[in-house]
Short mmCIF file of C-alpha atoms and ligand atoms in Angstrom, two decimals:
data_model
loop_
_atom_site.label_atom_id
_atom_site.label_comp_id
_atom_site.label_asym_id
_atom_site.label_seq_id
_atom_site.Cartn_x
_atom_site.Cartn_y
_atom_site.Cartn_z
CA MET A 1 0.00 0.01 0.02
CA GLN A 2 1.21 3.46 -0.73
CA THR A 3 0.06 6.00 1.74
CA VAL A 4 -0.03 9.78 0.83
CA PHE A 5 -0.15 12.29 3.67
CA GLY A 6 -1.85 15.56 3.50
CA CYS A 7 -4.56 14.76 1.02
CA GLY A 8 -7.43 13.99 3.42
CA GLU A 9 -9.26 14.99 6.58
CA SER A 10 -7.48 14.74 9.83
CA GLU A 11 -8.76 14.63 13.47
CA GLU A 12 -6.40 15.27 16.31
CA LYS A 13 -6.28 13.02 19.41
CA GLU A 14 -4.05 13.61 22.39
CA ASN A 15 -0.86 12.31 20.91
CA GLY A 16 -2.01 11.35 17.41
CA PHE A 17 -4.17 12.00 14.50
CA GLU A 18 -6.79 10.05 12.56
CA VAL A 19 -6.03 10.72 8.93
CA SER A 20 -8.04 9.90 5.81
CA VAL A 21 -5.78 8.85 3.00
CA ARG A 22 -6.53 8.41 -0.68
CA GLU A 23 -4.75 5.30 -2.05
CA GLU A 24 -3.49 5.11 -5.72
CA ASP A 25 -6.61 3.28 -6.68
CA GLY A 26 -8.81 6.12 -5.34
CA ASN A 27 -10.07 4.43 -2.20
CA LEU A 28 -10.25 6.52 0.83
CA ILE A 29 -8.97 4.77 3.91
CA ASN A 30 -8.44 5.85 7.56
CA ILE A 31 -5.07 5.52 9.39
CA THR A 32 -3.77 6.74 12.74
CA VAL A 33 -0.62 8.69 13.06
CA ARG A 34 0.83 8.45 16.54
CA LEU A 35 3.42 11.00 17.77
CA TYR A 36 5.62 10.20 20.75
CA GLY A 37 5.24 12.85 23.47
CA PRO A 38 8.41 14.90 24.28
CA ASN A 39 10.66 13.34 26.96
CA THR A 40 8.80 10.08 26.98
CA GLU A 41 12.18 8.29 26.55
CA TYR A 42 12.67 8.57 30.24
CA VAL A 43 9.87 6.08 30.90
CA ILE A 44 9.39 4.26 27.58
CA ASP A 45 11.82 2.08 25.57
CA ARG A 46 10.78 2.74 21.92
CA GLU A 47 13.00 -0.01 20.48
CA ARG A 48 11.31 -2.52 22.72
CA GLU A 49 7.81 -1.23 21.80
CA LEU A 50 8.52 -1.44 18.05
CA GLN A 51 9.87 -5.00 18.31
CA ALA A 52 6.88 -6.07 20.35
CA ILE A 53 4.35 -4.48 17.95
CA GLY A 54 5.57 -6.71 15.17
CA TYR A 55 5.04 -9.89 17.11
CA LEU A 56 1.83 -8.83 18.84
CA SER A 57 0.34 -7.67 15.58
CA ALA A 58 1.26 -11.02 14.02
CA ALA A 59 -0.66 -12.71 16.89
CA GLY A 60 -3.73 -10.53 16.11
CA PHE A 61 -3.26 -7.83 18.84
CA GLY A 62 -3.63 -4.07 18.18
CA ALA A 63 -3.41 -2.12 15.05
CA LYS A 64 -1.11 -2.96 12.18
CA LEU A 65 2.09 -1.08 11.98
CA LEU A 66 2.24 0.67 8.55
CA GLY A 67 5.32 2.82 9.07
CA VAL A 68 7.72 4.39 11.55
CA PHE A 69 9.39 7.79 11.55
CA GLY A 70 11.66 9.76 13.90
CA ASN A 71 9.10 10.62 16.55
CA GLY A 72 6.21 8.39 15.86
CA MET A 73 4.44 5.78 13.84
CA VAL A 74 1.64 5.11 11.40
CA GLN A 75 -0.91 2.45 12.25
CA SER A 76 -4.09 0.97 10.77
CA PHE A 77 -7.34 2.51 12.05
CA ILE A 78 -9.35 0.33 14.44
CA TYR A 79 -13.13 0.74 13.98
CA ALA A 80 -14.24 0.31 17.57
CA ARG A 81 -15.14 2.31 20.64
CA THR A 82 -12.84 2.91 23.51
CA LEU A 83 -13.99 1.14 26.71
CA THR A 84 -14.95 3.19 29.81
CA PRO A 85 -13.75 2.11 33.30
CA PRO A 86 -17.18 0.76 34.29
CA ASP A 87 -17.29 -1.30 31.08
CA MET A 88 -14.31 -3.29 32.27
CA ARG A 89 -16.20 -4.87 35.14
CA LYS A 90 -19.16 -5.98 33.17
CA PRO A 91 -19.09 -9.77 33.53
CA LYS A 92 -19.18 -10.53 29.85
CA LEU A 93 -16.54 -8.02 29.05
CA ALA A 94 -14.32 -8.91 32.04
CA ALA A 95 -14.40 -12.52 30.85
CA GLU A 96 -13.40 -11.49 27.35
CA ILE A 97 -10.59 -9.26 28.57
CA ALA A 98 -9.33 -12.18 30.76
CA LYS A 99 -9.47 -14.61 27.84
CA GLN A 100 -7.60 -12.15 25.48
CA LEU A 101 -5.03 -11.36 28.25
CA ARG A 102 -4.23 -15.06 28.57
CA ARG A 103 -3.66 -15.16 24.72
CA PHE A 104 -1.52 -11.94 25.05
CA HIS A 105 0.56 -13.52 27.73
CA GLN A 106 1.23 -16.57 25.49
CA VAL A 107 2.92 -14.40 22.71
CA GLU A 108 6.61 -15.18 22.41
CA ILE A 109 8.75 -12.07 21.89
CA PRO A 110 12.43 -13.10 21.07
CA GLY A 111 15.22 -11.60 23.06
CA PHE A 112 15.57 -10.52 26.61
CA ARG A 113 13.08 -12.35 28.81
CA GLU A 114 13.97 -11.07 32.31
CA PRO A 115 10.94 -9.54 34.15
CA GLN A 116 11.38 -5.85 34.00
CA LEU A 117 9.35 -4.66 37.06
CA TRP A 118 12.09 -4.17 39.61
CA ASN A 119 14.67 -2.90 37.17
CA GLU A 120 12.20 -0.22 36.09
CA VAL A 121 11.06 0.60 39.57
CA PHE A 122 14.74 1.09 40.75
CA LYS A 123 15.48 3.07 37.50
CA PHE A 124 12.36 5.28 38.13
CA PHE A 125 13.38 5.52 41.82
CA LYS A 126 16.88 6.77 41.00
CA LYS A 127 15.56 9.51 38.64
CA ALA A 128 12.52 10.37 40.79
CA SER A 129 14.45 10.84 44.00
CA THR A 130 16.89 13.38 42.61
CA LEU A 131 14.57 15.91 40.92
CA LYS A 132 14.51 19.69 41.34
CA PHE A 133 11.41 21.79 40.35
CA ASP A 134 11.64 25.42 39.26
CA ASP A 135 8.10 25.97 40.61
CA SER A 136 8.56 26.55 44.34
CA GLU A 137 5.11 25.13 45.36
CA LYS A 138 5.98 21.94 43.42
CA GLN A 139 9.45 21.82 45.05
CA ARG A 140 7.78 22.19 48.49
CA LYS A 141 5.44 19.30 47.93
CA TYR A 142 8.17 17.19 46.47
CA GLU A 143 10.26 17.73 49.53
CA THR A 144 7.60 16.28 51.69
CA ILE A 145 8.27 12.90 50.20
CA SER A 146 10.53 10.56 52.26
CA PHE A 147 12.50 8.65 49.61
CA GLU A 148 14.09 6.60 52.34
CA GLU A 149 10.63 5.37 53.24
CA VAL A 150 9.63 4.75 49.49
CA GLU A 151 12.94 2.84 48.96
CA ALA A 152 12.32 0.69 52.04
CA GLU A 153 8.79 -0.16 50.84
CA VAL A 154 10.13 -1.06 47.36
CA VAL A 155 12.89 -3.38 48.93
CA LYS A 156 10.31 -5.07 51.24
CA LEU A 157 7.73 -5.63 48.52
CA LYS A 158 10.38 -6.93 46.10
CA GLU A 159 11.49 -9.47 48.76
CA LEU A 160 7.94 -10.59 49.45
CA THR A 161 7.05 -11.09 45.82
CA SER A 162 10.16 -13.10 45.18
CA HIS A 163 8.58 -15.99 47.22
CA LEU A 164 5.51 -16.11 45.04
CA ALA A 165 7.12 -17.67 41.98
CA ALA A 166 4.90 -15.78 39.68
CA PRO A 167 5.11 -16.77 35.98
CA VAL A 168 6.94 -14.39 33.72
CA VAL A 169 5.08 -13.47 30.58
CA PHE A 170 5.09 -10.79 27.93
CA ALA A 171 2.86 -8.31 29.69
CA HIS A 172 0.96 -5.28 28.49
CA ASN A 173 1.62 -3.46 31.75
CA ASP A 174 -0.93 -0.63 31.06
CA LEU A 175 -4.20 -2.30 30.53
CA LEU A 176 -6.56 0.63 31.35
CA SER A 177 -9.90 1.25 29.75
CA GLY A 178 -8.35 3.68 27.28
CA ASN A 179 -6.17 0.89 25.98
CA LEU A 180 -9.14 -1.43 25.38
CA MET A 181 -11.44 -0.99 22.28
CA LEU A 182 -14.55 -2.94 21.47
CA ASN A 183 -16.34 -3.29 18.11
CA ASP A 184 -19.89 -3.98 19.41
CA VAL A 185 -21.21 -5.26 16.12
CA GLU A 186 -18.45 -7.81 15.56
CA GLU A 187 -18.07 -8.31 19.39
CA LYS A 188 -14.42 -7.91 18.85
CA LEU A 189 -12.08 -6.72 21.63
CA TYR A 190 -8.81 -4.87 20.89
CA PHE A 191 -5.85 -4.34 23.16
CA ILE A 192 -3.90 -1.30 21.94
CA ASP A 193 -0.93 0.80 22.97
CA PHE A 194 2.09 -1.43 23.88
CA GLU A 195 4.34 1.40 24.97
CA TYR A 196 4.98 -0.16 28.35
CA GLY A 197 4.85 -3.86 27.18
CA SER A 198 7.76 -6.00 28.49
CA TYR A 199 8.40 -9.42 30.04
CA ASN A 200 7.06 -9.11 33.49
CA TYR A 201 5.19 -10.90 36.28
CA ARG A 202 1.78 -12.17 35.33
CA GLY A 203 0.33 -10.92 38.72
CA PHE A 204 1.61 -7.35 37.99
CA ASP A 205 -0.36 -7.17 34.64
CA ILE A 206 -3.64 -8.47 36.26
CA GLY A 207 -3.19 -6.40 39.48
CA ASN A 208 -2.41 -3.29 37.40
CA HIS A 209 -5.57 -3.89 35.32
CA PHE A 210 -7.68 -4.18 38.54
CA ASN A 211 -6.30 -0.96 39.83
CA GLU A 212 -7.63 0.74 36.66
CA TYR A 213 -11.15 -0.09 37.76
CA ALA A 214 -10.72 3.02 39.86
CA GLY A 215 -11.22 5.09 36.63
CA TYR A 216 -10.01 8.48 35.83
CA ASP A 217 -11.16 9.78 39.26
CA CYS A 218 -8.88 7.27 41.00
CA ASP A 219 -11.68 6.04 43.19
CA TYR A 220 -10.01 2.87 44.61
CA SER A 221 -13.26 1.86 46.36
CA LEU A 222 -14.04 0.50 42.81
CA TYR A 223 -11.28 -2.15 43.02
CA PRO A 224 -12.88 -5.44 42.12
CA SER A 225 -14.31 -7.60 44.89
CA LYS A 226 -13.07 -11.15 45.46
CA VAL A 227 -16.06 -12.44 43.56
CA GLU A 228 -15.34 -10.22 40.52
CA GLN A 229 -11.72 -11.19 40.67
CA PHE A 230 -12.50 -14.93 40.79
CA HIS A 231 -14.77 -14.49 37.71
CA PHE A 232 -11.83 -12.77 35.90
CA PHE A 233 -9.35 -15.50 37.02
CA ARG A 234 -11.68 -18.41 35.89
CA HIS A 235 -11.70 -16.96 32.38
CA TYR A 236 -8.00 -16.25 32.46
CA LEU A 237 -6.99 -19.66 33.67
CA GLU A 238 -9.46 -21.80 31.76
CA PRO A 239 -11.27 -19.82 29.07
CA GLU A 240 -13.02 -22.87 27.66
CA LYS A 241 -14.04 -24.46 31.10
CA PRO A 242 -14.08 -21.48 33.64
CA LEU A 243 -16.20 -23.34 36.03
CA GLU A 244 -13.65 -26.12 36.36
CA VAL A 245 -10.86 -24.02 37.77
CA SER A 246 -9.91 -25.34 41.22
CA ASP A 247 -10.19 -23.34 44.45
CA LYS A 248 -6.48 -23.89 45.01
CA ASP A 249 -5.62 -22.15 41.63
CA LEU A 250 -7.98 -19.31 42.26
CA GLN A 251 -6.56 -18.68 45.65
CA ALA A 252 -3.01 -18.72 44.32
CA LEU A 253 -3.69 -16.27 41.60
CA TYR A 254 -5.68 -14.12 44.09
CA VAL A 255 -2.56 -13.85 46.34
CA GLU A 256 -0.26 -13.29 43.38
CA THR A 257 -2.48 -10.54 41.88
CA ASN A 258 -3.13 -8.68 45.03
CA THR A 259 0.56 -8.63 46.01
CA TYR A 260 1.69 -7.32 42.63
CA MET A 261 -1.21 -4.85 42.74
CA LEU A 262 0.83 -3.10 45.33
CA ALA A 263 3.80 -2.97 43.01
CA SER A 264 1.69 -1.34 40.39
CA HIS A 265 0.98 1.50 42.89
CA LEU A 266 4.73 2.06 43.51
CA TYR A 267 5.55 1.80 39.77
CA TRP A 268 3.05 4.40 38.68
CA ALA A 269 3.71 6.60 41.72
CA LEU A 270 7.45 6.89 40.82
CA TRP A 271 6.55 7.26 37.15
CA ALA A 272 4.34 10.17 38.02
CA LEU A 273 7.21 12.00 39.74
CA ILE A 274 9.37 11.77 36.60
CA GLN A 275 6.35 12.96 34.50
CA ALA A 276 5.86 15.85 36.97
CA LYS A 277 9.27 17.15 35.96
CA MET A 278 9.48 15.92 32.33
CA SER A 279 6.10 16.03 30.75
CA PRO A 280 4.72 19.01 28.96
CA ILE A 281 1.20 17.81 29.62
CA ASP A 282 -0.68 20.02 32.05
CA PHE A 283 -1.67 17.41 34.64
CA ASP A 284 -1.10 17.27 38.40
CA TYR A 285 1.43 14.40 38.30
CA LEU A 286 2.70 15.28 41.71
CA GLY A 287 -0.82 14.83 43.06
CA TYR A 288 -0.94 11.56 41.19
CA PHE A 289 2.16 10.39 43.08
CA PHE A 290 0.47 10.95 46.33
CA LEU A 291 -2.76 9.24 45.22
CA ARG A 292 -0.95 6.09 44.17
CA TYR A 293 1.50 6.11 47.13
CA ASN A 294 -1.25 6.73 49.72
CA GLU A 295 -3.28 3.91 48.18
CA TYR A 296 -0.23 1.68 48.42
CA LYS A 297 0.08 2.51 52.10
CA LYS A 298 -3.64 1.97 52.63
CA GLN A 299 -3.54 -1.47 51.11
CA LYS A 300 -0.17 -2.77 52.06
CA GLU A 301 -0.93 -4.25 55.51
CA ASN A 302 -3.73 -6.44 54.34
CA CYS A 303 -1.96 -7.57 51.12
CA PHE A 304 1.24 -8.42 53.02
CA LEU A 305 -0.80 -10.40 55.56
CA LEU A 306 -2.60 -12.20 52.74
CA ALA A 307 0.69 -13.14 51.04
CA GLN A 308 2.57 -14.02 54.28
CA SER A 309 -0.29 -16.26 55.52
CA TYR A 310 -0.48 -17.98 52.09
CA LEU A 311 3.24 -18.55 52.04
CA ALA A 312 3.19 -19.95 55.59
CA ARG A 313 0.34 -22.43 54.84
CA PRO A 314 0.92 -26.14 55.34
CA LEU A 315 2.25 -27.60 52.08
CA ASN A 316 -0.60 -30.06 51.58
CA GLU A 317 -3.25 -27.26 51.46
N1 ATP B 401 -5.27 2.38 15.77
C1 ATP B 401 -6.28 3.09 16.30
N2 ATP B 401 -7.50 3.16 15.65
C2 ATP B 401 -8.41 3.97 16.18
N3 ATP B 401 -8.39 4.62 17.31
C3 ATP B 401 -7.17 4.54 18.06
C4 ATP B 401 -6.09 3.82 17.56
N4 ATP B 401 -5.08 3.92 18.42
C5 ATP B 401 -5.48 4.73 19.40
N5 ATP B 401 -6.80 5.11 19.20
C6 ATP B 401 -7.63 5.97 20.05
O1 ATP B 401 -6.78 6.95 20.64
C7 ATP B 401 -6.73 6.92 22.06
C8 ATP B 401 -5.35 7.17 22.60
O2 ATP B 401 -4.56 6.08 22.03
P1 ATP B 401 -3.17 5.61 22.75
O3 ATP B 401 -3.52 5.11 24.09
O4 ATP B 401 -2.41 4.76 21.83
O5 ATP B 401 -2.41 7.00 22.93
P2 ATP B 401 -1.58 7.61 24.09
O6 ATP B 401 -1.31 8.98 23.74
O7 ATP B 401 -0.50 6.63 24.40
O8 ATP B 401 -2.69 7.60 25.29
P3 ATP B 401 -2.40 7.21 26.82
O9 ATP B 401 -1.14 7.76 27.16
O10 ATP B 401 -3.59 7.81 27.55
O11 ATP B 401 -2.43 5.66 26.87
C9 ATP B 401 -7.29 5.47 22.42
O12 ATP B 401 -7.92 5.41 23.74
C10 ATP B 401 -8.19 5.16 21.27
O13 ATP B 401 -9.44 5.88 21.55
#
């Protein structure tokens, strides 16, 4: 296909454009042009993203990659609506997301297979703990953060999760409603935006997705109940026979997910500090750090107890 820019309509999205392009044969087609935001290289590995897109697209995920340029890429247009946070918990959709996530986790991406979570958390921590803000109000708020405390939390959680033997899979790592699209007529669900994709712990991807039930207002009281989580796990573990999943497997995945859910709060909290300094987007990223870190602190005792009592159970249980 030969694409010609500048001869059609275009509609701007946050970091991209929907463009109508006339092909040589006269047909008008839609494509999306995505531009990388400035300074996103501090938190996103573009080489890894491009490599993953090739394999994920071959496995049927996301839009087709049509071209790459210095600060962005051209992709096929997906005819579907973007999900809202409340959509994600609808039982039929939750089951479909779980089923697709299982398939996503089965995609093999050649190369480095080490889970990236703790490398990235420590990389973010290093950058996030040595920032200086020109805005004195921001600097004042920033100085209220105890990085010794944050580091101690990271080290403690890393140690705890190391006992869980969570499977390592190619994870999406940012499965929020804005990255899920649904064509209602064809009943086809799309995962998009693989910017943060990497080999990672399975429980992180699921726990991170559950954290996104909170929606754009970050209302963490919307975190899925145990019943909702088990529904998701059944369809993740056994998409064809969800009712046959054993209690033991459900409980193991429950513990894994709700321990790594804590890591998702720490990851995005530190990410937000870097964004507060580097991103040109007018958003209260410092406030977002506190939202995620405070939620971590609120949940940590229960989640640590859950994991510790699970790990201390008699072996025959
Ligand atoms: N290939 C596509 N076809 C149609 N719409 C798309 C496509 N890719 C993205 N979109 C739409 O644009 C929105 C933003 O896309 P995307 O998440 O890739 O951009 P982003 O700038 O990385 O956003 P965010 O940082 O919020 O994840 C999506 O929620 C979806 O509505």
